[in-house]
């Protein structure tokens, strides 16, 4: 049936709402999928395009008497969008979509953008890397303002190395969301751990005969100048048939603590039958969480290389914690937090909510490098009740992996391959005071088709309270210099 309507406003150029159309009871197929998502009041404009056969599209965003109308691709102006989200705070923006095919317009069922009064941290940072192992030299650490689309490079691999003198940067991390206290690793050519704090920078050589390797997967204490790392002997294999293209696994792994001011390092766990990884501090700074897998037959690995992968498929990681006294810098014995192996799972990447109530982690059937596992999902533990559940409202049929909490605990950003199974992209989801999550939405872009054309994966998304202001060349100058050697001690104090 044809329905007559009235044009209410023109915006985004000379675009008008169709006056004759057929009404559909279906929701529109759009990309990114922003249908009925909950968004922060300070997020950048959510742009989208048709994700179904259509010759043209017109859509409107409406709050009260304010309407933004666009055609082709929905790309609201920043100032109009900010005015709209402010009006909709605690309520919703209604979106009406019209699509034409063969000269006939169809109006689809309207949907809402629920505008939470909970703001989101203004910045995130991430690595941008090709989804293969042939061009890691192009890797960068970038930062993006979530309140608009501004993006800049924090550090670029090419600044210190190229080709045979290649460098690989990884594991960027901040102390308590503070961009002025940052660290990242550079491997291979001119390698070392770069630590920036209180206006100072240094390159640290963390290799020592008493530890397995330089530190990876950092966890900076909430206020002390103390960083806990994993140390490991990592291997990788490439599958020819398995849909999980790559397997990354450890032959050994421990956790260490590093005193930034005094360049002291010590082992926290040093059991050859346990593979400890992914440390994480509780917000109160008194508990350290981490993952550990018990390797039943470590001696056979070195003598039976053909059996490495098959044996590693039996390795499942559980979640543990250690108490910590900030006054004495002493750690307690490990305690089991979640026996993932008992339910046929392998749990890694523990992250504690800022209020200390919830533990979010990634879980798959085996191993710890879940970004390559299509079955990886997000799980959550209520630390008071001990209840553990899959976060079905955030998971997809494909990979969900690295994740972090916003500083107010109301938002989570995580890595997902739900779009195409190959490229990892950041998704953001609201988390309410009752422990429930909302439908995730993809990181907004000025051009809604941007991610479909962008041939890089986003890796390790981290929230920040502001931008890193150190210039990339300043980081490079420090990395080109000499490293400060750490001193191994039995305990930090």
Coordinates of C-alpha atoms in Angstrom, one line a residue:
X1 CA 0.0 0.0 0.0
X2 CA 1.3 3.5 -0.8
X3 CA 1.5 5.9 2.1
X4 CA 1.7 9.7 1.8
X5 CA 4.0 11.6 4.1
X6 CA 5.2 15.1 4.8
X7 CA 8.7 16.4 4.4
X8 CA 9.7 17.8 7.8
X9 CA 13.2 19.1 7.2
X10 CA 16.1 19.1 4.9
X11 CA 19.7 18.7 6.0
X12 CA 23.0 17.0 5.0
X13 CA 22.6 18.8 1.7
X14 CA 19.5 19.1 -0.4
X15 CA 17.7 15.9 0.6
X16 CA 14.1 15.3 1.2
X17 CA 12.1 12.5 2.8
X18 CA 10.1 10.5 0.1
X19 CA 6.4 11.4 0.1
X20 CA 5.3 8.2 -1.5
X21 CA 6.4 4.8 -0.3
X22 CA 5.4 1.3 0.8
X23 CA 5.6 0.6 4.5
X24 CA 7.6 -2.4 5.6
X25 CA 7.3 -4.2 9.0
X26 CA 11.0 -5.2 8.8
X27 CA 14.0 -3.3 10.2
X28 CA 16.4 -2.0 7.6
X29 CA 19.7 -3.8 6.9
X30 CA 22.4 -1.2 7.5
X31 CA 26.2 -1.2 7.9
X32 CA 27.5 -0.8 10.5
X33 CA 24.6 -2.4 12.4
X34 CA 23.5 0.4 14.7
X35 CA 19.9 -0.8 15.1
X36 CA 18.7 -0.3 18.7
X37 CA 22.2 0.2 20.2
X38 CA 23.0 2.1 23.4
X39 CA 25.6 4.9 22.8
X40 CA 27.5 7.3 25.0
X41 CA 26.2 10.9 25.1
X42 CA 29.7 12.1 23.9
X43 CA 30.3 9.6 21.0
X44 CA 31.1 10.8 17.5
X45 CA 28.2 10.7 14.9
X46 CA 27.1 7.3 14.0
X47 CA 27.2 7.1 10.2
X48 CA 25.7 4.2 8.2
X49 CA 24.9 3.0 4.7
X50 CA 22.5 0.4 3.2
X51 CA 23.5 -3.2 3.7
X52 CA 21.0 -4.6 1.2
X53 CA 20.3 -4.0 -2.5
X54 CA 19.2 -0.4 -2.9
X55 CA 19.5 2.3 -5.5
X56 CA 19.3 5.1 -3.0
X57 CA 18.6 5.7 0.7
X58 CA 17.2 8.5 2.7
X59 CA 17.1 8.5 6.5
X60 CA 16.4 10.8 9.4
X61 CA 17.5 11.1 13.0
X62 CA 14.9 12.7 15.2
X63 CA 14.7 14.0 18.8
X64 CA 11.7 16.2 19.6
X65 CA 11.5 18.9 17.0
X66 CA 15.1 18.4 15.8
X67 CA 15.6 16.3 12.7
X68 CA 18.7 15.5 10.7
X69 CA 18.0 14.2 7.2
X70 CA 20.6 12.6 4.9
X71 CA 20.7 10.8 1.6
X72 CA 22.9 8.1 0.2
X73 CA 25.1 7.6 3.3
X74 CA 24.0 9.0 6.7
X75 CA 26.8 11.4 7.7
X76 CA 25.5 14.0 10.3
X77 CA 27.5 17.1 10.9
X78 CA 29.4 17.0 14.3
X79 CA 27.8 20.2 15.8
X80 CA 24.2 19.0 14.8
X81 CA 24.9 15.6 16.2
X82 CA 26.3 16.9 19.5
X83 CA 23.2 19.1 19.9
X84 CA 21.0 16.0 19.2
X85 CA 22.7 13.7 21.6
X86 CA 22.5 16.3 24.4
X87 CA 18.8 16.6 23.9
X88 CA 18.4 12.8 23.8
X89 CA 20.5 12.1 26.9
X90 CA 18.7 9.5 28.9
X91 CA 16.3 8.9 26.1
X92 CA 16.5 8.0 22.4
X93 CA 17.1 9.2 18.9
X94 CA 14.6 7.7 16.5
X95 CA 15.9 6.7 13.1
X96 CA 13.7 6.4 10.0
X97 CA 15.1 4.7 6.9
X98 CA 13.8 4.8 3.4
X99 CA 15.3 2.8 0.5
X100 CA 14.5 2.8 -3.2
X101 CA 14.8 -0.1 -5.6
X102 CA 13.8 0.1 -9.3
X103 CA 12.2 3.5 -8.7
X104 CA 10.0 2.5 -5.7
X105 CA 10.6 3.6 -2.2
X106 CA 10.1 1.5 1.0
X107 CA 10.0 2.9 4.5
X108 CA 11.3 0.4 7.1
X109 CA 10.4 0.0 10.7
X110 CA 12.0 2.8 12.7
X111 CA 14.7 2.0 15.3
X112 CA 16.3 3.8 18.2
X113 CA 19.7 5.0 19.2
X114 CA 19.5 4.9 23.0
X115 CA 21.6 7.8 24.4
X116 CA 23.1 6.9 27.8
X117 CA 23.9 9.7 30.2
X118 CA 27.1 7.7 30.9
X119 CA 30.0 9.3 29.0
X120 CA 32.9 7.4 27.5
X121 CA 36.6 8.1 27.9
X122 CA 37.5 10.5 25.1
X123 CA 40.4 8.5 23.6
X124 CA 41.3 4.9 22.7
X125 CA 44.6 3.6 21.3
X126 CA 45.4 0.4 19.4
X127 CA 47.9 -1.2 17.1
X128 CA 47.1 -1.3 13.4
X129 CA 48.5 -4.4 11.7
X130 CA 48.0 -6.4 8.5
X131 CA 46.0 -9.6 9.2
X132 CA 49.0 -11.8 8.1
X133 CA 52.6 -12.3 8.9
X134 CA 54.2 -10.8 5.8
X135 CA 54.2 -7.1 6.4
X136 CA 54.6 -6.4 10.1
X137 CA 57.0 -3.5 9.3
X138 CA 53.9 -1.3 8.5
X139 CA 52.6 -1.7 12.1
X140 CA 51.7 1.4 14.0
X141 CA 50.3 2.4 17.4
X142 CA 47.5 4.9 16.8
X143 CA 45.2 6.9 18.9
X144 CA 41.6 8.0 18.1
X145 CA 39.3 10.6 19.7
X146 CA 35.9 8.9 20.3
X147 CA 34.2 12.3 20.4
X148 CA 35.1 12.9 16.8
X149 CA 37.0 11.1 14.1
X150 CA 40.5 12.5 14.8
X151 CA 43.2 9.9 14.6
X152 CA 47.0 10.2 14.9
X153 CA 50.1 8.0 15.1
X154 CA 51.7 7.4 18.5
X155 CA 54.6 5.4 17.1
X156 CA 55.5 3.9 13.7
X157 CA 57.7 0.8 13.1
X158 CA 59.4 2.5 10.2
X159 CA 61.0 5.2 12.4
X160 CA 63.7 2.8 13.7
X161 CA 63.9 -0.1 11.3
X162 CA 63.2 -1.4 7.9
X163 CA 63.5 -4.7 6.0
X164 CA 66.5 -6.7 7.4
X165 CA 66.8 -4.3 10.3
X166 CA 63.1 -4.6 11.0
X167 CA 61.3 -3.8 14.3
X168 CA 58.0 -4.9 15.8
X169 CA 56.2 -2.9 18.4
X170 CA 53.6 -4.3 20.7
X171 CA 51.9 -4.3 24.1
X172 CA 51.2 -0.6 24.6
X173 CA 49.8 0.0 28.1
X174 CA 49.0 2.9 30.5
X175 CA 48.9 3.4 34.2
X176 CA 45.2 3.9 35.2
X177 CA 44.2 5.3 31.8
X178 CA 46.9 8.0 32.1
X179 CA 48.4 8.8 28.6
X180 CA 51.4 10.5 30.3
X181 CA 52.4 7.1 31.9
X182 CA 52.8 4.8 29.0
X183 CA 55.0 1.8 28.0
X184 CA 55.4 -0.3 24.9
X185 CA 57.8 -2.9 23.6
X186 CA 60.1 -2.9 20.5
X187 CA 61.4 -6.3 19.4
X188 CA 64.3 -7.2 17.1
X189 CA 66.3 -4.2 15.8
X190 CA 67.1 -1.7 18.5
X191 CA 64.7 -3.6 20.7
X192 CA 63.8 -2.8 24.3
X193 CA 60.9 -1.7 26.5
X194 CA 60.1 2.0 26.3
X195 CA 58.7 3.5 29.5
X196 CA 57.4 7.1 29.6
X197 CA 56.4 8.6 33.0
X198 CA 56.2 12.0 34.6
X199 CA 57.8 13.7 31.5
X200 CA 60.7 11.2 31.4
X201 CA 61.4 8.4 29.0
X202 CA 63.8 5.5 29.0
X203 CA 64.6 2.4 27.1
X204 CA 64.9 -0.7 29.3
X205 CA 66.7 -3.9 28.6
X206 CA 64.7 -6.3 30.6
X207 CA 66.6 -9.4 29.5
X208 CA 68.3 -11.1 32.4
X209 CA 69.8 -14.6 33.0
X210 CA 67.4 -15.1 35.9
X211 CA 64.2 -14.6 33.8
X212 CA 62.9 -16.3 30.7
X213 CA 62.7 -13.2 28.4
X214 CA 62.0 -9.5 28.3
X215 CA 58.5 -8.7 29.6
X216 CA 55.3 -8.9 27.6
X217 CA 51.6 -8.3 28.4
X218 CA 52.1 -5.5 31.0
X219 CA 50.0 -4.6 33.9
X220 CA 50.9 -1.2 35.5
X221 CA 49.9 -0.9 39.2
X222 CA 47.1 1.6 39.7
X223 CA 49.4 4.1 41.5
X224 CA 52.7 2.6 42.3
X225 CA 55.5 2.8 39.7
X226 CA 55.4 -1.0 39.4
X227 CA 54.7 -3.0 36.3
X228 CA 54.0 -6.8 36.3
X229 CA 54.8 -8.6 33.0
X230 CA 54.7 -12.1 31.6
X231 CA 57.9 -13.6 30.3
X232 CA 57.7 -16.3 27.8
X233 CA 59.3 -18.5 25.1
X234 CA 56.7 -18.2 22.3
X235 CA 56.3 -20.3 19.2
X236 CA 53.9 -20.1 16.3
X237 CA 52.7 -22.6 13.7
X238 CA 50.7 -22.0 10.6
X239 CA 47.7 -24.3 9.7
X240 CA 47.1 -25.5 6.2
X241 CA 43.6 -26.9 6.8
X242 CA 42.3 -25.7 10.1
X243 CA 40.1 -22.6 10.0
X244 CA 42.2 -21.2 12.8
X245 CA 45.0 -20.0 10.6
X246 CA 47.7 -19.5 13.1
X247 CA 48.5 -21.1 16.5
X248 CA 50.6 -19.1 18.9
X249 CA 51.7 -21.0 22.0
X250 CA 54.4 -20.9 24.8
X251 CA 57.0 -23.4 25.6
X252 CA 57.5 -21.7 29.0
X253 CA 56.0 -18.7 30.7
X254 CA 56.4 -16.9 34.1
X255 CA 55.3 -13.6 35.6
X256 CA 57.7 -10.9 36.9
X257 CA 57.5 -7.6 38.6
X258 CA 59.5 -4.5 37.6
X259 CA 60.3 -1.5 39.8
X260 CA 60.3 1.4 37.3
X261 CA 62.2 3.9 39.4
X262 CA 65.0 1.5 40.6
X263 CA 65.2 -0.8 37.6
X264 CA 64.7 -3.9 39.7
X265 CA 63.1 -7.1 38.5
X266 CA 62.0 -10.2 40.3
X267 CA 60.1 -13.4 39.5
X268 CA 56.6 -13.8 41.1
X269 CA 56.0 -17.3 39.7
X270 CA 58.7 -19.6 38.5
X271 CA 57.2 -23.1 38.0
X272 CA 58.3 -24.9 34.8
X273 CA 55.0 -26.8 34.8
X274 CA 52.9 -23.7 34.9
X275 CA 52.5 -21.2 32.0
X276 CA 51.5 -17.9 33.6
X277 CA 50.4 -15.1 31.4
X278 CA 48.2 -11.9 31.1
X279 CA 48.6 -10.3 34.5
X280 CA 46.0 -7.7 35.6
X281 CA 45.6 -5.5 38.7
X282 CA 42.4 -5.1 40.7
X283 CA 41.5 -1.3 40.9
X284 CA 42.4 -1.2 44.6
X285 CA 45.9 -2.3 43.8
X286 CA 45.8 -5.1 46.4
X287 CA 45.2 -8.1 44.1
X288 CA 46.9 -9.3 41.0
X289 CA 45.0 -11.6 38.6
X290 CA 46.4 -13.7 35.9
X291 CA 46.0 -16.8 33.7
X292 CA 47.9 -20.0 34.1
X293 CA 47.9 -23.3 32.2
X294 CA 49.3 -26.5 33.7
X295 CA 51.5 -28.3 31.2
X296 CA 51.4 -32.0 32.1
X297 CA 54.3 -33.3 30.1
X298 CA 56.7 -30.4 29.4
X299 CA 59.8 -32.5 28.8
X300 CA 58.3 -34.3 25.7
X301 CA 57.8 -31.0 23.8
X302 CA 61.5 -30.5 23.0
X303 CA 61.9 -34.1 21.8
X304 CA 58.7 -34.4 19.9
X305 CA 58.3 -31.3 17.7
X306 CA 55.6 -33.0 15.5
X307 CA 53.4 -33.4 18.6
X308 CA 53.6 -29.8 19.7
X309 CA 50.3 -28.6 18.4
X310 CA 48.3 -31.7 19.3
X311 CA 49.6 -31.5 22.9
X312 CA 49.0 -27.8 23.1
X313 CA 45.3 -28.4 22.2
X314 CA 45.0 -30.1 25.6
X315 CA 46.4 -27.0 27.4
X316 CA 43.7 -25.1 29.2
X317 CA 44.3 -21.9 31.2
X318 CA 42.6 -21.2 34.6
X319 CA 42.3 -17.8 36.3
X320 CA 44.3 -17.1 39.5
X321 CA 45.0 -14.3 41.8
X322 CA 47.7 -13.2 44.3
X323 CA 47.3 -10.8 47.2
X324 CA 49.7 -7.8 47.3
X325 CA 50.7 -5.4 50.1
X326 CA 51.5 -1.9 48.6
X327 CA 53.5 -1.0 51.7
X328 CA 55.9 -4.0 51.7
X329 CA 55.6 -4.8 48.0
X330 CA 55.1 -8.4 49.0
X331 CA 52.9 -10.9 47.0
X332 CA 51.0 -13.7 48.5
X333 CA 50.6 -17.3 47.3
X334 CA 48.4 -18.0 44.3
X335 CA 44.7 -18.7 44.7
X336 CA 42.4 -20.3 42.1
X337 CA 39.6 -17.9 40.9
X338 CA 38.0 -19.9 38.1
X339 CA 38.6 -23.5 37.1
X340 CA 38.0 -23.1 33.4
X341 CA 39.4 -26.5 32.6
X342 CA 36.7 -28.1 34.7
X343 CA 34.1 -26.8 32.2
X344 CA 36.2 -27.6 29.1
X345 CA 37.4 -24.0 28.6
X346 CA 40.6 -22.0 28.6
X347 CA 40.3 -18.6 30.2
X348 CA 42.7 -15.7 29.6
X349 CA 42.9 -11.9 29.6
X350 CA 41.3 -11.2 33.0
X351 CA 40.2 -7.6 33.4
X352 CA 38.5 -6.2 36.5
X353 CA 35.8 -3.6 36.4
X354 CA 36.7 -0.2 38.0
X355 CA 34.3 -0.9 40.8
X356 CA 35.9 -4.2 41.5
X357 CA 32.7 -6.2 41.1
X358 CA 33.2 -8.0 37.8
X359 CA 35.9 -10.0 36.1
X360 CA 35.7 -10.0 32.3
X361 CA 37.8 -12.6 30.4
X362 CA 38.1 -14.3 27.0
X363 CA 37.4 -18.0 26.8
X364 CA 37.9 -20.7 24.1
X365 CA 38.5 -24.4 24.0
X366 CA 42.2 -24.4 24.5
X367 CA 45.4 -22.2 24.5
X368 CA 45.8 -18.5 25.3
X369 CA 46.2 -16.6 22.0
X370 CA 42.5 -16.4 21.4
X371 CA 42.5 -13.8 18.6
X372 CA 43.2 -16.6 16.2
X373 CA 40.4 -18.9 17.7
X374 CA 37.0 -18.5 16.0
X375 CA 35.3 -20.0 19.1
X376 CA 36.6 -17.4 21.5
X377 CA 33.9 -15.6 23.4
X378 CA 33.7 -13.1 26.3
X379 CA 32.8 -14.4 29.7
X380 CA 32.2 -12.7 33.0
X381 CA 32.4 -13.5 36.7
X382 CA 30.5 -11.8 39.5
X383 CA 33.3 -11.6 42.0
X384 CA 30.9 -11.4 45.0
X385 CA 28.7 -14.3 44.1
X386 CA 31.2 -16.3 42.0
X387 CA 28.7 -16.7 39.2
X388 CA 30.2 -17.1 35.8
X389 CA 28.4 -16.7 32.5
X390 CA 29.0 -16.2 28.8
X391 CA 28.2 -12.6 27.8
X392 CA 25.8 -13.6 25.1
X393 CA 24.7 -10.0 24.6
X394 CA 28.2 -9.2 23.3
X395 CA 29.3 -12.4 21.7
X396 CA 29.0 -13.3 18.0
X397 CA 29.6 -16.6 16.0
X398 CA 33.2 -15.4 15.4
X399 CA 36.1 -14.3 17.5
X400 CA 35.8 -12.0 20.5
X401 CA 39.1 -11.4 22.2
X402 CA 41.0 -8.5 23.8
X403 CA 38.9 -6.2 25.9
X404 CA 39.2 -3.3 28.3
X405 CA 36.9 -1.3 30.7
X406 CA 36.3 2.4 30.5
X407 CA 37.4 4.4 33.5
X408 CA 33.8 4.7 34.8
X409 CA 33.1 1.0 34.3
X410 CA 30.0 1.7 32.1
X411 CA 31.6 0.8 28.8
X412 CA 33.7 -2.0 27.4
X413 CA 35.7 -2.0 24.2
X414 CA 36.7 -5.4 22.7
X415 CA 38.2 -6.9 19.5
X416 CA 35.8 -8.9 17.2
X417 CA 36.0 -10.6 13.9
X418 CA 32.2 -10.8 13.5
X419 CA 32.2 -8.7 10.2
X420 CA 34.2 -11.0 8.0
X421 CA 36.1 -13.5 10.1
X422 CA 39.5 -12.0 9.1
X423 CA 39.8 -8.4 10.2
X424 CA 39.7 -7.5 13.9
X425 CA 37.7 -4.4 14.6
X426 CA 36.8 -2.6 17.8
X427 CA 33.3 -2.8 19.2
X428 CA 31.9 -0.8 22.1
X429 CA 29.1 -1.9 24.5
X430 CA 27.3 -0.4 27.5
X431 CA 27.4 -2.2 30.9
X432 CA 24.8 -1.0 33.4
X433 CA 24.8 -0.9 37.2
X434 CA 22.9 -4.2 37.3
X435 CA 25.6 -6.1 35.4
X436 CA 23.8 -6.3 32.1
X437 CA 25.4 -5.4 28.7
X438 CA 23.7 -3.8 25.7
X439 CA 24.1 -4.6 22.0
X440 CA 27.7 -3.7 20.8
X441 CA 28.3 -1.2 18.1
X442 CA 31.3 -0.9 15.8
X443 CA 33.7 2.0 16.2
X444 CA 32.1 4.9 14.3
X445 CA 33.8 6.3 11.2
X446 CA 33.3 9.5 9.2
X447 CA 32.7 7.3 6.1
X448 CA 30.5 4.3 7.1
X449 CA 32.2 2.2 4.4
X450 CA 35.7 2.9 5.9
X451 CA 36.2 -0.4 7.7
X452 CA 35.2 -2.4 4.7
X453 CA 37.9 -0.8 2.7
X454 CA 40.5 -0.6 5.4
X455 CA 42.9 -3.6 5.1
X456 CA 44.2 -3.5 8.7
X457 CA 43.3 -5.1 12.0
X458 CA 42.8 -3.2 15.2
X459 CA 44.8 -4.9 18.0
X460 CA 44.7 -4.2 21.8
X461 CA 42.2 -1.4 22.1
X462 CA 42.8 0.5 25.3
X463 CA 40.8 3.4 26.8
X464 CA 42.6 6.7 27.7
X465 CA 41.7 9.8 29.5
X466 CA 43.4 12.0 26.9
X467 CA 45.8 11.8 24.0
X468 CA 49.5 10.8 24.2
X469 CA 51.3 14.1 23.5
X470 CA 54.8 12.7 23.0
X471 CA 55.7 12.9 19.3
X472 CA 56.6 9.7 17.4
X473 CA 60.1 11.0 16.7
X474 CA 60.7 11.5 20.4
X475 CA 59.9 7.9 21.0
X476 CA 62.2 6.9 18.1
X477 CA 65.1 9.0 19.5
X478 CA 64.9 7.1 22.8
X479 CA 64.7 3.7 21.1
X480 CA 67.8 4.5 19.0
X481 CA 69.8 5.1 22.1
X482 CA 71.2 2.7 24.7
X483 CA 69.0 0.7 27.0
X484 CA 69.2 0.7 30.8
X485 CA 69.8 -2.8 32.2
X486 CA 67.6 -4.2 34.9
X487 CA 69.0 -5.8 38.1
X488 CA 67.5 -9.0 39.3
X489 CA 66.6 -9.3 43.0
X490 CA 65.0 -12.0 45.1
X491 CA 62.2 -9.6 46.1
X492 CA 61.6 -5.9 45.5
X493 CA 61.9 -4.8 49.1

